[in-house]
Structures are given as C-alpha cells and as structure tokens.
Tab-separated table of C-alpha atoms in Angstrom:
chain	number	residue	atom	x	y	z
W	22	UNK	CA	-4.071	-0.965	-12.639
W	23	UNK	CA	-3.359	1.840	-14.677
W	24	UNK	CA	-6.253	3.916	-13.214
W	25	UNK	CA	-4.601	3.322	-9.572
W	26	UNK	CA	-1.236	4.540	-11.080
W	27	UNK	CA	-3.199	7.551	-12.810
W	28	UNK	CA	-4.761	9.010	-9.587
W	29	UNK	CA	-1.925	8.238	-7.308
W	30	UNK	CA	0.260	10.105	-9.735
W	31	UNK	CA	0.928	14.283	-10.431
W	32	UNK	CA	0.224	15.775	-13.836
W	33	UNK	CA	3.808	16.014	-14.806
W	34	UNK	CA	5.139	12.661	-12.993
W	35	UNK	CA	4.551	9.738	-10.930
W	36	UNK	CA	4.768	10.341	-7.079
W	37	UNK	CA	5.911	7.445	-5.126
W	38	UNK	CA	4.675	9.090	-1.752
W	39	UNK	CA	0.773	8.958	-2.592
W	40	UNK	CA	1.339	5.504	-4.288
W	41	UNK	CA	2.620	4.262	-1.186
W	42	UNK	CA	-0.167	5.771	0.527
W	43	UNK	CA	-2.410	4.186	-1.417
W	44	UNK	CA	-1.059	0.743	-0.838
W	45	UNK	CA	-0.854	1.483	3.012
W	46	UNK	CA	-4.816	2.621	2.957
W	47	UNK	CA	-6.509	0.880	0.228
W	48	UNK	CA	-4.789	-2.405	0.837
W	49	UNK	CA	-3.575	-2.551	4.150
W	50	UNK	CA	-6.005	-0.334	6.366
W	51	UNK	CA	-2.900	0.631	8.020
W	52	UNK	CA	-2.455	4.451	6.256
W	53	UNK	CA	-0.058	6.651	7.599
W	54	UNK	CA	-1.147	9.683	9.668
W	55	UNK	CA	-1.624	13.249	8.126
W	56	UNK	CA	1.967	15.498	8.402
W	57	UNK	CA	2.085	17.417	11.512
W	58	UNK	CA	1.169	21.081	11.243
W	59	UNK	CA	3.933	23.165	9.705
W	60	UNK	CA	5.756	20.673	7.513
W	61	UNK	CA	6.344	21.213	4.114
W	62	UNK	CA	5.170	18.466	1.988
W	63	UNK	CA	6.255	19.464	-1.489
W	64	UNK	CA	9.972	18.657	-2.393
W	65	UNK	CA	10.796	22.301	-2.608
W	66	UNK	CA	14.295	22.597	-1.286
W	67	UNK	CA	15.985	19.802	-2.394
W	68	UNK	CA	18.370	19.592	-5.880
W	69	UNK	CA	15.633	19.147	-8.549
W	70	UNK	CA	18.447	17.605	-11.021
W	71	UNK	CA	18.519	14.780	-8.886
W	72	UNK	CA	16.750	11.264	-9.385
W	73	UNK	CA	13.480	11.463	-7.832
W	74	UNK	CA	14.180	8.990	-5.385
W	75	UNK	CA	17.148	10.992	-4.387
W	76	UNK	CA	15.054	13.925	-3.857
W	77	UNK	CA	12.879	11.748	-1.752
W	78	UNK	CA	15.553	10.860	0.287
W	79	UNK	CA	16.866	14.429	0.812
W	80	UNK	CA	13.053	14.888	1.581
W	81	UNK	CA	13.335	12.216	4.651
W	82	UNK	CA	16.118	13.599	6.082
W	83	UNK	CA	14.420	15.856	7.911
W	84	UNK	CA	13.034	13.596	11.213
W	85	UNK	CA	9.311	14.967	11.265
W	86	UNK	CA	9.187	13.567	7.637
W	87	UNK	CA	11.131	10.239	8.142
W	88	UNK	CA	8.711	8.097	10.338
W	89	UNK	CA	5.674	8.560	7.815
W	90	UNK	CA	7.622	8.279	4.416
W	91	UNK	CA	10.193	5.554	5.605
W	92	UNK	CA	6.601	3.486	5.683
W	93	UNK	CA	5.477	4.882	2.431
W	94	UNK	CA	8.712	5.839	0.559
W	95	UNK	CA	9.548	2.493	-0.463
W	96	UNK	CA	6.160	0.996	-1.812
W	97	UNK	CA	5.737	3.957	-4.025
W	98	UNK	CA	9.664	3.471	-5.317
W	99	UNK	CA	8.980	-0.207	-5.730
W	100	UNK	CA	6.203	0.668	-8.293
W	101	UNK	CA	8.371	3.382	-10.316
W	102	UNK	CA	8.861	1.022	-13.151
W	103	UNK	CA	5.422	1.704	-14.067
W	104	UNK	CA	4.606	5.462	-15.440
W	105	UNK	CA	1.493	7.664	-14.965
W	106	UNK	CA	-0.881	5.456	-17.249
W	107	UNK	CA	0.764	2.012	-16.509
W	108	UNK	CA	3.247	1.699	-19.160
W	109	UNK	CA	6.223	0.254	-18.080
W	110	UNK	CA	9.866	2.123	-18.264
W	111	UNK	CA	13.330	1.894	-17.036
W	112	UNK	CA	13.855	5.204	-17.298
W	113	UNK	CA	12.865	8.621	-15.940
W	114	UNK	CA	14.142	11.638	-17.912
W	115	UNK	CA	17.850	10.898	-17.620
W	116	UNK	CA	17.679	8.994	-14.585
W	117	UNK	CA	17.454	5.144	-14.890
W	118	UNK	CA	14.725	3.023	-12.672
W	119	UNK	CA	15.622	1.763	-9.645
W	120	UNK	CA	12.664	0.031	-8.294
W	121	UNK	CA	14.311	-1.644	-5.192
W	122	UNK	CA	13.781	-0.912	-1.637
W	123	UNK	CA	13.834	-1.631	1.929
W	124	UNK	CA	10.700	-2.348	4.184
W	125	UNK	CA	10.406	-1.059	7.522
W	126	UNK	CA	10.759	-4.502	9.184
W	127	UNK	CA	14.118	-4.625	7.043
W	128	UNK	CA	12.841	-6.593	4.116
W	129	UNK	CA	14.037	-5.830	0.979
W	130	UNK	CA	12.854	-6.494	-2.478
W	131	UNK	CA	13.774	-5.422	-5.955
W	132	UNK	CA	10.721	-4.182	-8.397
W	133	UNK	CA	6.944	-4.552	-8.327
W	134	UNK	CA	6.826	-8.275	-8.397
W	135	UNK	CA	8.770	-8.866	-5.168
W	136	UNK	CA	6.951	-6.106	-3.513
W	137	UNK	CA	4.032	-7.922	-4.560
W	138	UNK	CA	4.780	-10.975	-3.157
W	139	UNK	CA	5.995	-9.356	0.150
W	140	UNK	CA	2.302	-7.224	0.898
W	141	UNK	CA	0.514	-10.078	0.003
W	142	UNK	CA	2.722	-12.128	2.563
W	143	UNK	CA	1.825	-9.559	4.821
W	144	UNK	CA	-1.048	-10.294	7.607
W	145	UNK	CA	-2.213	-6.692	7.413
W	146	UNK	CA	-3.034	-7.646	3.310
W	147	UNK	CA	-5.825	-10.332	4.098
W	148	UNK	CA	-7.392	-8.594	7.555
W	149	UNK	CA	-7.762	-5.645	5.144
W	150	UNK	CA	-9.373	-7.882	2.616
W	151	UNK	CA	-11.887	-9.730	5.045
W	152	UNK	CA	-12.690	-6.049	6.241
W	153	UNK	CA	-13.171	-4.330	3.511
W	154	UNK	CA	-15.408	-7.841	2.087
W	155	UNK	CA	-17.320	-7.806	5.459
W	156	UNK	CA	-18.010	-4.032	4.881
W	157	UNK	CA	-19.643	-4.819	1.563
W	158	UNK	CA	-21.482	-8.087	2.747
W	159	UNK	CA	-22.796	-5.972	5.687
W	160	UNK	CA	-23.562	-2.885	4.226
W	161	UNK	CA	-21.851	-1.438	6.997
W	162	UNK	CA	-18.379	-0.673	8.403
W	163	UNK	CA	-17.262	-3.228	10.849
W	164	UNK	CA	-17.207	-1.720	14.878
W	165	UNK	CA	-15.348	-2.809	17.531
W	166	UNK	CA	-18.069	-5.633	18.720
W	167	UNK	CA	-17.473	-6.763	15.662
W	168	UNK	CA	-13.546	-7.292	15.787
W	169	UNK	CA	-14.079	-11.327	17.486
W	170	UNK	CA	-16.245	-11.940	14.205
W	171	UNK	CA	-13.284	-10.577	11.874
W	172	UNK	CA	-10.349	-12.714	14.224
W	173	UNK	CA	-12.807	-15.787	13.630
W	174	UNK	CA	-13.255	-15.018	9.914
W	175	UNK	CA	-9.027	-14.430	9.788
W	176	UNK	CA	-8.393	-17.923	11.246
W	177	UNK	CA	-10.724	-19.836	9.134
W	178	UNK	CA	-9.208	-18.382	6.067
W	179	UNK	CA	-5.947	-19.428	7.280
W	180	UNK	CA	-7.136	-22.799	8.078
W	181	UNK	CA	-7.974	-22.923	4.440
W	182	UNK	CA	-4.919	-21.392	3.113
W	183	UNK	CA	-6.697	-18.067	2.327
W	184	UNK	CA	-8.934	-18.952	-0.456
W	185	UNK	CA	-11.273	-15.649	-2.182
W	186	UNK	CA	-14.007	-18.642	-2.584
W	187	UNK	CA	-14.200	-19.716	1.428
W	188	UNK	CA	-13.758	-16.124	2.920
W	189	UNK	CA	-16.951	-15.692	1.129
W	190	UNK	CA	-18.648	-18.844	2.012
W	191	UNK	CA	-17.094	-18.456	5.731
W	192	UNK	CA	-18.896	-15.017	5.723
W	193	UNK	CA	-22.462	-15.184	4.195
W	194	UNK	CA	-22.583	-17.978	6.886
W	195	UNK	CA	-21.633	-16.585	10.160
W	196	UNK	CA	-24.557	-15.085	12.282
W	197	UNK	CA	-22.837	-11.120	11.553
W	198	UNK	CA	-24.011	-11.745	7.670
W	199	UNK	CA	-27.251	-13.522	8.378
C-alpha cells in the first residue's frame, strides 16, 4: 500500500531498513531488536555517490550492525521498485533498481512478487495473522496461557489449507472467543 511505503519511507527517499522493519513487525511479529547503545544508525560515513543498497552494505559491514540489518536489509531492498508514494520505478537518481536479495535462511528472490510469495510461505506470516486476528476478536493481546489456543488455531488452519474464512469461523468458536 502506498501509505505503508509513505511512512516506512524518509522525506527525501525510500529507506529499505524501516521497510524491512515493518515487514518483520507488522507482519511477522518477529521485529528485530533496538541497536545497541552507541551505534550509529544513519549512513553517515559511507560514499554517498553510491547506490543506496551499496551504502547499505558498507553500512553492514560493521558486525554490531550486520545481525539486525542482514534480517531487515533485504525485505526493504526487495520492495525498492516501489518509490515513496507507491509508484513503481527502475530507477533511483542514476542508479538502476535492483530489487533482488538473499534471505537469512539463504533464500533468494528477485523483486516484490517473489518476496511476496516467500513471507507468505513463511510460518511466522500466518501465526502473526491468527495473533494479531485473535487480538482483535478478544479485545485483548494474547498471554502466554493463551499460546495452546493459538498452536490449536495454527493447525486447524493448516488442516484447511489456511483459509481467511475458517481462521475466523475456527476462532469465534473456540471457548477463548466465547
């Protein structure tokens, strides 16, 4: 959505970084953790003529960077084709759009499509789904008691190939909703 690509961008251009982060926390409950104390999160000292996702990886070469933005790093990349407002491009300035990337696991995928396919592929996609739909049914965040109740829900919708239309049914009838 363009409003997604709005907010998770900076005034003057997109930032790959908080769209990963995005995707990490808003989709797959699994965000990374705040940078330790003392490390600089701006690209300051790295060649600002270079392709953004060079600078990035200049950015990452540093170790106390890599392990957070080696998760997020590559999500954000993989939805560069797409400016600040959603339009689509193949180029940035006078760099050209390179959209692939590399997963953590060792996946890779090439633009926003295949990266698409990949999250939603993911396990960590549909528990976040079920969550964040229990949290809505309930009125209430889900708590650790709670966890057997979300596994249940998870393995139904599995049984059922992971249909929007029995997650729901599956949780206004278990005893957590009514």
């Amino acid at each position: 959505l363009g409003s997604v690509l709005t907010v998770t961008s900076f005034p003057t251009r997109t930032s790959p970084v908080k769209r990963g982060k995005w995707v990490l926390e808003q989709l797959m409950c699994d965000g990374p953790p705040p940078p330790p104390p003392g490390v600089e999160t701006e690209l300051g000292e790295v060649d600002a003529a270079a392709s953004l996702r060079e600078r990035l990886l200049q950015h990452r070469e540093s170790p106390q960077c890599a392990g957070c933005h080696n998760r997020m790093d590559p999500i954000g990349l993989g939805m560069e084709q797409f400016d600040a407002i959603g339009r689509y491009r193949t180029m940035d300035g006078d760099h050209g759009i390179d959209a692939s990337g590399t997963l953590p696991d060792g996946t890779a995928f090439d633009g926003t499509i295949e990266l698409s396919k990949l999250l939603k592929e993911d396990e960590r996609f549909t528990r976040c789904f079920q969550r964040k739909l229990f949290t809505y049914a309930l009125g209430r965040s889900p708590e650790s008691a709670d966890q057997c109740t979300l596994d249940q829900l998870y393995n139904q919708s599995k049984a059922q190939g992971f249909r929007v239309e029995d997650m729901i049914l599956d949780l206004v009838s278990n005893p957590a909703f009514t």
